[in-house]
Coordinates of C-alpha atoms in Angstrom, one line a residue:
M1 CA 84.9 5.7 25.9
T2 CA 84.2 6.5 22.2
T3 CA 85.8 9.6 20.5
P4 CA 83.8 11.9 18.0
S5 CA 84.1 10.7 14.4
G6 CA 86.3 12.8 12.1
H7 CA 89.4 13.3 14.5
N8 CA 92.4 11.3 15.5
G9 CA 91.3 10.8 19.3
W10 CA 91.3 12.7 22.5
A11 CA 93.6 15.4 23.6
T12 CA 96.9 14.0 24.9
T13 CA 99.1 15.4 27.6
D14 CA 101.1 17.3 24.9
D15 CA 98.1 18.6 23.4
W16 CA 96.9 20.1 26.7
A17 CA 100.4 21.7 27.4
T18 CA 100.3 23.2 23.7
Q19 CA 97.0 24.6 24.1
R20 CA 97.0 25.6 27.8
P21 CA 97.6 29.4 27.1
Y22 CA 94.6 29.7 24.7
I23 CA 92.4 27.4 26.7
T24 CA 93.3 29.6 30.0
T25 CA 92.3 32.7 28.2
L26 CA 89.0 31.1 27.1
C27 CA 88.6 29.9 30.7
M28 CA 88.6 33.6 31.9
S29 CA 85.7 34.2 29.6
I30 CA 83.6 31.7 31.5
L31 CA 84.4 33.7 34.5
D32 CA 84.0 37.1 33.2
E33 CA 81.5 36.9 30.2
N34 CA 79.4 34.4 31.5
R35 CA 80.5 32.1 28.5
T36 CA 79.5 28.4 29.1
L37 CA 82.0 25.4 28.9
K38 CA 80.3 23.8 26.1
E39 CA 80.9 27.0 24.1
I40 CA 84.6 26.8 25.0
M41 CA 84.6 23.0 24.0
K42 CA 83.0 24.0 20.8
I43 CA 85.5 26.7 19.9
M44 CA 88.3 24.3 20.7
Q45 CA 86.8 21.5 18.4
E46 CA 86.0 23.7 15.5
E47 CA 89.0 26.0 15.5
H48 CA 91.6 23.7 16.9
Q49 CA 90.7 20.4 16.4
F50 CA 91.0 19.8 20.0
F51 CA 88.6 17.2 21.4
A52 CA 88.1 16.5 25.2
T53 CA 85.2 15.8 27.4
V54 CA 83.7 18.0 30.1
R55 CA 85.3 15.6 32.8
M56 CA 88.7 16.1 31.2
Y57 CA 88.3 19.9 31.2
K58 CA 87.2 19.9 34.8
A59 CA 90.1 17.9 35.7
R60 CA 92.6 20.3 33.9
F61 CA 90.9 23.2 35.6
Q62 CA 91.5 21.9 38.9
K63 CA 95.2 21.0 38.2
W64 CA 95.7 24.5 36.7
G65 CA 94.2 26.3 39.7
I66 CA 91.2 27.8 37.7
E67 CA 88.1 27.7 40.0
K68 CA 84.7 28.9 38.6
K69 CA 82.9 29.8 41.7
I70 CA 83.5 32.9 44.1
K71 CA 83.7 31.6 47.6
A72 CA 81.4 33.2 50.2
E73 CA 84.2 34.7 52.3
E74 CA 85.9 36.1 49.0
A75 CA 82.8 37.7 48.1
V76 CA 82.5 39.3 51.6
E77 CA 85.9 40.4 51.5
I78 CA 85.5 42.0 48.2
F79 CA 82.5 44.2 49.4
R80 CA 84.3 45.0 52.5
Q81 CA 87.2 46.5 50.5
Q82 CA 85.0 48.1 48.0
T83 CA 83.0 49.8 50.8
A84 CA 86.0 51.3 52.5
R85 CA 87.5 52.4 49.2
A86 CA 84.2 53.9 48.2
A87 CA 84.0 56.0 51.6
A88 CA 87.5 57.5 50.4
G89 CA 86.2 58.3 47.0
K90 CA 88.5 55.5 45.3
P91 CA 87.1 53.6 42.4
T92 CA 87.7 49.9 42.7
V93 CA 88.6 46.7 40.6
A94 CA 88.7 43.4 42.3
Y95 CA 91.0 40.6 41.9
I96 CA 90.9 36.8 43.2
R97 CA 94.1 35.0 43.0
G98 CA 95.4 37.6 40.4
R99 CA 92.2 37.3 38.3
R100 CA 90.1 40.4 37.4
I101 CA 86.6 40.0 38.6
D102 CA 84.0 41.5 36.4
P103 CA 81.5 43.9 38.4
D104 CA 78.3 42.3 36.7
R105 CA 79.5 38.7 38.0
L106 CA 79.7 40.3 41.7
Q107 CA 76.1 41.6 41.2
R108 CA 74.9 38.2 40.0
Y109 CA 76.6 36.6 42.8
R110 CA 75.1 39.0 45.5
Y111 CA 71.5 38.4 44.3
R112 CA 71.9 34.6 44.1
A113 CA 73.8 34.3 47.4
A114 CA 72.0 32.6 50.4
P115 CA 70.2 34.9 52.9
L116 CA 73.2 34.4 55.5
V117 CA 75.8 35.5 52.9
S118 CA 73.8 38.6 51.9
K119 CA 73.4 39.6 55.4
K120 CA 77.3 39.3 56.0
I121 CA 77.8 41.3 53.0
L122 CA 75.4 44.1 54.3
N123 CA 77.0 44.1 57.5
V124 CA 80.5 44.6 56.1
E125 CA 79.0 47.5 53.9
K126 CA 77.7 49.1 57.0
G127 CA 80.8 48.4 59.2
T128 CA 78.8 46.3 61.7
D129 CA 80.5 42.9 61.0
E130 CA 82.3 42.3 64.2
Q131 CA 83.5 38.8 63.1
H132 CA 85.3 40.0 60.1
S133 CA 88.7 40.6 61.4
S134 CA 91.4 39.2 58.9
R135 CA 91.7 40.0 55.2
I136 CA 91.9 37.1 52.7
S137 CA 95.2 37.4 51.0
Q138 CA 93.9 36.0 47.7
V139 CA 91.5 39.2 47.5
V140 CA 92.9 42.3 46.2
C141 CA 91.1 45.6 45.4
R142 CA 92.9 48.3 43.8
T143 CA 92.3 51.6 41.7
P144 CA 91.8 50.8 38.1
S145 CA 94.6 51.9 35.8
P146 CA 94.1 55.0 33.7
S147 CA 93.2 54.5 30.1
P148 CA 95.2 56.5 27.9
S149 CA 93.4 58.0 24.9
P150 CA 93.8 56.3 21.4
D151 CA 96.2 58.9 20.1
A152 CA 98.5 59.0 23.3
T153 CA 101.8 57.4 22.9
D154 CA 104.4 56.4 25.8
S155 CA 106.4 59.7 25.1
N156 CA 103.5 62.1 25.4
L157 CA 101.3 60.2 27.9
S158 CA 101.0 62.4 31.2
I159 CA 98.3 61.9 33.8
S160 CA 98.3 64.3 36.7
P161 CA 97.6 62.5 40.2
R162 CA 95.7 65.6 41.3
M163 CA 93.4 65.8 38.0
E164 CA 90.0 66.9 39.2
E165 CA 87.0 65.0 38.4
P166 CA 84.6 66.5 35.9
T167 CA 81.5 67.8 37.3
E168 CA 79.4 65.7 35.0
L169 CA 81.2 62.6 36.5
K170 CA 81.6 63.8 40.1
V171 CA 77.7 64.6 40.7
P172 CA 76.3 61.2 40.0
H173 CA 79.1 59.5 42.0
E174 CA 78.3 61.8 45.0
C175 CA 74.5 61.3 44.6
M176 CA 74.9 57.4 44.6
Q177 CA 77.0 57.7 47.8
I178 CA 74.5 60.0 49.6
L179 CA 71.7 57.7 48.7
R180 CA 73.6 54.6 49.6
N181 CA 74.2 56.0 53.1
F182 CA 70.6 57.1 53.2
I183 CA 69.0 53.8 52.3
H184 CA 71.2 52.0 54.7
G185 CA 70.2 54.2 57.5
A186 CA 66.5 54.2 56.9
F187 CA 66.3 50.2 56.8
D188 CA 68.5 49.9 59.9
S189 CA 66.5 52.4 61.8
G190 CA 63.2 50.9 60.9
M191 CA 61.9 53.7 59.1
W192 CA 61.7 51.5 56.1
Q193 CA 60.2 48.0 56.7
M194 CA 59.0 45.2 54.3
A195 CA 55.3 44.8 54.7
S196 CA 53.7 41.4 55.1
E197 CA 51.4 40.2 52.5
S198 CA 48.2 41.3 54.3
D199 CA 49.5 44.9 55.2
H200 CA 49.7 47.8 53.0
A201 CA 53.3 48.3 51.7
E202 CA 55.3 51.2 53.2
M203 CA 55.8 52.5 49.6
N204 CA 52.3 53.6 49.1
G205 CA 53.2 57.4 49.8
A206 CA 55.3 57.4 46.5
F207 CA 53.0 55.4 44.5
T208 CA 50.2 57.7 45.3
W209 CA 51.9 60.9 44.5
Q210 CA 53.5 59.6 41.3
H211 CA 50.3 58.3 40.3
Y212 CA 48.5 61.7 40.4
V213 CA 51.3 63.3 38.7
A214 CA 51.1 61.0 35.9
S215 CA 47.3 61.2 35.9
S216 CA 47.9 65.0 35.5
Q217 CA 49.6 64.6 32.3
G218 CA 46.8 62.2 31.2
L219 CA 44.1 64.7 31.6
I220 CA 46.1 67.3 29.6
R221 CA 46.5 64.9 26.8
H222 CA 42.7 64.2 26.6
G223 CA 41.9 68.0 26.4
R224 CA 41.2 68.6 29.8
V225 CA 44.0 71.1 30.4
K226 CA 42.6 73.2 33.1
E227 CA 41.9 70.2 35.3
G228 CA 45.1 68.7 34.5
F229 CA 47.2 71.6 35.8
S230 CA 44.8 71.8 38.7
L231 CA 45.9 68.2 39.7
L232 CA 49.4 68.9 39.1
G233 CA 49.1 71.9 41.4
L234 CA 47.5 69.6 44.0
C235 CA 50.6 67.2 43.8
M236 CA 53.0 70.0 44.3
D237 CA 51.2 70.9 47.6
Q238 CA 51.5 67.2 48.5
Y239 CA 55.2 67.2 48.0
K240 CA 55.6 68.8 51.3
L241 CA 54.0 65.9 52.9
Q242 CA 56.2 63.4 51.1
L243 CA 59.3 65.3 52.2
R244 CA 58.5 65.0 55.8
R245 CA 57.7 61.3 55.7
P246 CA 59.4 59.7 52.7
D247 CA 59.3 56.2 51.9
S248 CA 61.7 53.8 50.1
M249 CA 60.6 55.1 46.7
F250 CA 60.5 58.8 47.3
W251 CA 63.5 59.9 45.7
L252 CA 62.9 57.7 42.8
A253 CA 59.4 59.3 42.3
T254 CA 61.0 62.5 42.4
Y255 CA 63.4 61.9 39.9
K256 CA 60.8 60.0 37.6
C257 CA 58.6 63.2 38.1
V258 CA 61.1 65.2 36.6
M259 CA 61.5 62.9 33.7
V260 CA 57.8 62.6 33.1
L261 CA 57.2 66.5 33.1
A262 CA 60.3 66.8 30.9
S263 CA 58.8 64.4 28.3
Q264 CA 55.8 66.8 28.1
N265 CA 57.9 70.2 28.3
D266 CA 61.2 71.1 29.7
G267 CA 59.8 74.3 31.3
L268 CA 57.5 72.0 33.4
A269 CA 60.4 70.0 34.5
D270 CA 62.6 73.1 35.3
G271 CA 59.8 74.6 37.3
F272 CA 59.5 71.4 39.4
I273 CA 63.4 71.3 40.1
D274 CA 63.3 74.9 41.2
F275 CA 60.2 74.1 43.4
A276 CA 61.3 71.0 45.0
S277 CA 64.8 72.0 45.7
K278 CA 63.6 75.3 47.3
L279 CA 60.9 73.6 49.3
T280 CA 63.6 71.1 50.7
S281 CA 65.8 73.7 51.9
L282 CA 63.0 75.2 53.6
I283 CA 61.6 72.1 55.4
L284 CA 64.6 70.1 56.0
P285 CA 67.9 70.8 57.8
P286 CA 70.9 71.7 55.7
G287 CA 72.5 68.4 56.4
H288 CA 69.6 66.3 55.5
P289 CA 70.6 63.8 52.5
F290 CA 67.9 65.3 50.3
N291 CA 69.5 68.8 50.5
Q292 CA 72.7 67.4 49.8
L293 CA 71.3 65.5 46.8
W294 CA 69.6 68.9 45.4
S295 CA 72.9 70.7 45.8
R296 CA 74.5 68.2 43.6
V297 CA 71.6 68.0 41.1
M298 CA 71.4 71.8 40.7
M299 CA 75.1 71.6 39.4
T300 CA 73.9 70.2 36.3
G301 CA 70.2 70.9 36.0
L302 CA 67.6 69.1 33.8
R303 CA 70.6 68.2 31.4
G304 CA 72.3 66.0 34.0
I305 CA 69.2 64.6 35.4
K306 CA 68.5 63.2 31.9
E307 CA 72.0 62.1 31.5
H308 CA 72.4 60.5 34.8
A309 CA 68.9 59.0 35.5
G310 CA 70.1 55.4 34.4
P311 CA 72.9 55.0 36.6
L312 CA 71.2 56.5 39.6
F313 CA 68.1 54.6 39.3
E314 CA 70.3 51.4 38.6
S315 CA 72.5 52.2 41.8
Y316 CA 69.4 52.9 44.0
L317 CA 67.6 50.0 42.9
D318 CA 70.5 47.8 43.3
L319 CA 71.0 48.7 46.9
W320 CA 67.3 48.5 47.5
G321 CA 67.2 45.0 46.3
R322 CA 70.1 43.9 48.3
H323 CA 68.0 44.7 51.6
V324 CA 64.8 43.0 50.0
N325 CA 66.9 39.9 49.1
S326 CA 68.5 39.6 52.4
T327 CA 65.3 38.6 53.9
D328 CA 63.3 35.4 53.1
T329 CA 59.7 36.8 53.3
N330 CA 57.2 37.0 50.5
T331 CA 56.1 40.6 50.7
N332 CA 54.0 43.4 48.9
N333 CA 57.0 45.3 48.9
D334 CA 58.8 42.6 46.7
V335 CA 56.1 42.4 44.1
Q336 CA 56.0 46.1 43.8
G337 CA 59.7 46.5 43.6
A338 CA 59.7 44.0 40.8
F339 CA 57.0 46.0 38.8
V340 CA 59.2 49.1 39.3
F341 CA 62.2 47.1 37.9
I342 CA 59.9 46.3 34.6
Q343 CA 58.9 49.9 34.3
L344 CA 62.4 51.1 34.3
H345 CA 64.1 48.4 32.2
S346 CA 61.4 49.0 29.8
T347 CA 62.4 52.7 29.5
G348 CA 66.1 51.6 29.2
L349 CA 67.0 53.0 32.4
L350 CA 68.3 49.8 34.0
S351 CA 70.6 47.3 32.2
Y352 CA 69.4 43.9 31.4
N353 CA 72.2 42.3 33.7
L354 CA 70.8 43.9 37.0
F355 CA 67.2 43.5 35.5
E356 CA 67.7 39.8 35.0
T357 CA 69.5 39.0 38.2
V358 CA 67.1 40.5 40.4
I359 CA 64.0 39.1 38.9
Q360 CA 65.6 35.7 38.6
G361 CA 66.7 35.8 42.3
M362 CA 63.2 37.1 43.4
I363 CA 61.4 34.0 41.6
A364 CA 64.2 31.2 42.4
G365 CA 64.3 32.5 45.9
K366 CA 60.4 32.6 46.4
A367 CA 60.4 36.5 47.2
I368 CA 57.6 36.6 44.9
S369 CA 55.1 33.7 44.5
R370 CA 54.5 31.9 41.1
E371 CA 51.3 33.7 40.9
A372 CA 52.7 37.0 41.6
A373 CA 55.2 36.1 38.7
E374 CA 52.4 35.2 36.5
F375 CA 50.7 38.6 37.4
L376 CA 53.9 40.4 36.7
L377 CA 54.3 38.6 33.3
Q378 CA 50.8 39.9 32.5
E379 CA 51.8 43.5 33.5
A380 CA 54.8 43.4 31.2
R381 CA 52.6 42.0 28.3
F382 CA 50.3 45.0 28.9
R383 CA 53.3 47.4 28.5
L384 CA 54.2 45.3 25.2
A385 CA 50.6 45.8 24.0
L386 CA 50.9 49.5 24.7
S387 CA 54.1 49.7 22.9
Y388 CA 52.8 48.1 19.8
L389 CA 49.8 50.5 19.8
T390 CA 52.3 53.6 19.9
R391 CA 53.9 51.9 16.9
R392 CA 50.6 51.6 15.0
R393 CA 50.5 47.9 15.2
P394 CA 47.1 47.2 16.4
K395 CA 46.9 43.7 15.4
K396 CA 49.9 42.5 17.6
A397 CA 48.3 44.6 20.3
D398 CA 45.2 42.9 20.0
S399 CA 46.8 39.6 20.2
V400 CA 48.8 40.4 23.4
T401 CA 45.7 41.8 25.0
K402 CA 43.7 38.5 24.3
E403 CA 46.7 36.7 26.1
I404 CA 46.1 38.8 29.1
I405 CA 42.3 38.3 29.1
T406 CA 42.7 34.5 28.8
W407 CA 44.7 34.5 31.8
L408 CA 42.4 36.8 33.6
D409 CA 39.4 34.6 32.8
S410 CA 41.3 31.8 34.6
K411 CA 41.1 33.7 38.0
P412 CA 38.1 34.6 40.2
S413 CA 36.4 37.9 38.9
E414 CA 37.0 39.8 42.1
E415 CA 40.7 39.4 41.8
Y416 CA 43.1 41.7 39.8
V417 CA 40.7 44.5 39.2
D418 CA 43.4 46.8 38.3
L419 CA 44.6 44.5 35.6
R420 CA 41.1 44.0 34.3
C421 CA 40.6 47.6 34.1
K422 CA 43.8 48.2 32.2
A423 CA 42.7 45.3 29.8
A424 CA 39.4 47.1 29.3
W425 CA 41.7 50.2 28.3
L426 CA 43.6 48.2 25.9
L427 CA 40.5 47.1 24.2
F428 CA 39.2 50.6 23.8
E429 CA 42.4 51.8 22.3
V430 CA 42.6 48.8 20.0
K431 CA 39.3 49.4 18.7
Q432 CA 40.1 53.1 18.0
R433 CA 43.2 52.2 16.2
K434 CA 41.4 49.8 13.9
G435 CA 38.9 52.5 13.0
A436 CA 35.9 50.4 14.4
Q437 CA 34.1 53.5 15.7
A438 CA 30.9 51.4 17.0
E439 CA 33.1 48.8 18.6
A440 CA 35.4 51.6 20.1
L441 CA 32.2 53.2 21.7
R442 CA 31.1 50.1 23.3
A443 CA 34.6 49.4 24.5
G444 CA 34.6 52.8 25.9
R445 CA 31.2 52.4 27.7
D446 CA 32.6 49.0 29.1
L447 CA 35.8 50.8 30.4
L448 CA 33.6 53.4 32.1
K449 CA 31.4 50.9 33.8
I450 CA 34.4 48.6 35.1
S451 CA 36.3 51.8 36.4
Q452 CA 33.1 53.1 38.1
D453 CA 32.1 49.6 39.6
N454 CA 35.8 49.0 41.0
Y455 CA 37.0 52.5 41.9
G456 CA 33.8 54.6 42.2
P457 CA 32.2 57.8 40.4
T458 CA 34.8 60.3 41.4
H459 CA 38.0 58.1 41.6
I460 CA 40.8 59.6 39.6
Q461 CA 40.8 56.3 37.6
T462 CA 37.3 57.0 36.6
L463 CA 37.8 60.5 35.9
D464 CA 40.7 59.6 33.5
A465 CA 38.8 57.2 31.8
M466 CA 36.0 59.5 31.1
S467 CA 38.2 62.3 29.8
A468 CA 39.6 59.8 27.3
V469 CA 36.2 58.5 26.1
E470 CA 34.9 62.0 26.1
N471 CA 38.0 63.1 23.8
Y472 CA 37.2 60.0 21.6
C473 CA 33.6 61.2 21.2
R474 CA 34.7 64.6 20.0
K475 CA 37.4 63.2 17.6
I476 CA 34.7 61.1 15.7
G477 CA 31.8 63.9 15.7
A478 CA 29.7 62.3 18.5
T479 CA 29.1 65.7 19.8
G480 CA 25.8 65.0 21.8
A481 CA 27.6 62.0 23.6
A482 CA 30.9 64.1 24.1
E483 CA 28.7 67.1 25.6
Q484 CA 26.8 64.9 27.9
M485 CA 29.8 63.1 29.2
G486 CA 31.5 66.6 29.5
K487 CA 28.9 67.7 32.0
D488 CA 29.1 64.6 33.7
F489 CA 32.7 64.8 34.1
D490 CA 32.4 68.6 35.3
S491 CA 30.2 67.6 38.2
R492 CA 32.3 64.8 39.2
W493 CA 35.6 67.0 39.2
R494 CA 33.9 69.3 41.2
T495 CA 33.2 66.8 44.0
F496 CA 36.9 65.4 43.6
R497 CA 38.3 68.8 44.2
D498 CA 36.1 69.5 47.0
M499 CA 37.1 66.1 48.5
A500 CA 40.8 67.1 48.2
D501 CA 40.3 70.5 49.9
Q502 CA 38.5 69.0 52.8
R503 CA 41.2 66.3 53.5
L504 CA 44.1 68.7 52.6
N505 CA 45.6 65.7 50.7
F506 CA 44.5 63.3 47.6
P507 CA 40.9 61.9 47.8
D508 CA 42.1 58.4 47.4
E509 CA 45.3 56.6 48.4
I510 CA 47.0 54.5 45.4
H511 CA 48.1 51.2 47.0
Q512 CA 49.9 49.9 43.9
P513 CA 52.3 51.1 41.4
W514 CA 50.5 49.4 38.6
Y515 CA 47.1 51.4 38.8
Y516 CA 48.1 53.7 36.1
R517 CA 47.3 52.5 32.7
S518 CA 49.7 54.4 30.3
I519 CA 53.3 54.6 29.7
E520 CA 54.7 57.7 31.7
L521 CA 57.9 57.8 29.7
G522 CA 58.8 56.5 26.2
E523 CA 59.5 52.6 26.3
K524 CA 61.4 50.6 23.9
E525 CA 59.8 48.0 22.2
T526 CA 62.8 45.5 22.4
K527 CA 63.3 46.4 26.2
V528 CA 59.6 45.4 26.9
E529 CA 60.0 42.3 25.0
E530 CA 63.1 41.3 26.9
A531 CA 60.9 41.7 30.1
V532 CA 58.0 39.3 28.9
K533 CA 60.6 36.8 27.6
L534 CA 62.5 36.9 31.0
F535 CA 59.5 36.1 33.0
E536 CA 58.3 33.4 30.4
R537 CA 61.7 31.8 30.9
C538 CA 61.7 32.1 34.9
L539 CA 58.4 30.6 35.1
K540 CA 59.2 27.8 32.8
L541 CA 62.4 27.0 34.9
S542 CA 60.3 27.1 38.0
D543 CA 58.0 24.5 36.6
N544 CA 60.8 22.3 36.0
S545 CA 62.4 22.7 39.3
P546 CA 62.0 20.0 42.0

């Protein structure tokens, strides 16, 4: 074995003994910060002139009792203790053999665990694991030590054991616990089931309702204020139906509706909060989880909803993902759920750690197929193009749009019609931003044709497109075209409303969450770029996997 040039040889036994405290500290960062062994080796070489091979390090780790992997039985025991402590309202930090386990690392373990281990974890959380009778002595869960303020000293530090948790902290914690119990119960009772690839997913109700709420805001932005508020009123009428038959994305759709309305006007959001909470109390019994949730939410109001949205979305989807990943089926729900993760990460409402862990787990575990992952990459690119347009960067948006169209051109023309329509939207908006009026009008006509051909003349997708093209015609002074399109829109809108009145429901069901062609909440360009790069990396890894 040859030694690297420029040093006096490999580490001796004395060298290992001298550097053991520092190496041990760095080893903890392998476990807690996801740092690699090669990074540790580089630090030791450059800062301490300490040279050893990977095999040497691993031999020392074993001798010193440092283990990188969490064992399945240890993970199950941690989640068992965490669940029992959460039920008693106690926060938890976990230790294995005296070493604190980072919560993000536990989440990564959960999503990458084999289905059998995932099911064991779910069972201990629900208290149905009859085989788990003895605790593992190496695993200890306890309440984290209080953190004194920077100004506190040993002489003046005083912490009351009965200190009441502030409302702004207590509310999201209690909401998470209520949602956790509700999700477990809904899946266990069979109320929510993963649909097969050929079936409609059970989440269609929330997607339909949420889509029409978003479309109402699109109509208002395009100058169709009367029609937009008429559609929003229809959405409020249909909320009662959603309450009685909620699907697994209903509460998230409710919460997101508040955020969408608040992005336009706080008064709209406050009105919906008042309406939804009162309607829930009239329709559902007092002890129902939704009434419990609203009683907490009303303590902090719209301000609290905005502040707590991130943790609540993350907690909800984290638990939803555990149920999805405890099965080994490739379902519509998996792809739809992954899309929701893209949406919420792009708005900054999900941490990258959770987003990466779930998407990597879904792709590596075949919960979503390779082609589905490619499709989701195009959807992420679509959001990136919109983000570029929002920031007045039409050239970059045009480049990303061409990537999407190239991928679509490789597929049969009857597939991915929703994405094809959204690509047409992008072309229309890119031409507008570039100031190419003639090209923008042609792109607008193409958008109307593809929308009408795929959805029909009175579908909300087509009406939304008509309102956008009509609005553009008015902006550039094409008055004749705008007037004609306006008359056509009015006629179709009357038909749309008549259909809604006859059905006492929305005229059309929305089967997928990716129908809507706009960004409903402000999205961060860097977050969308992270989503694109993650899917590109996961697809590349799947190419290289055996």
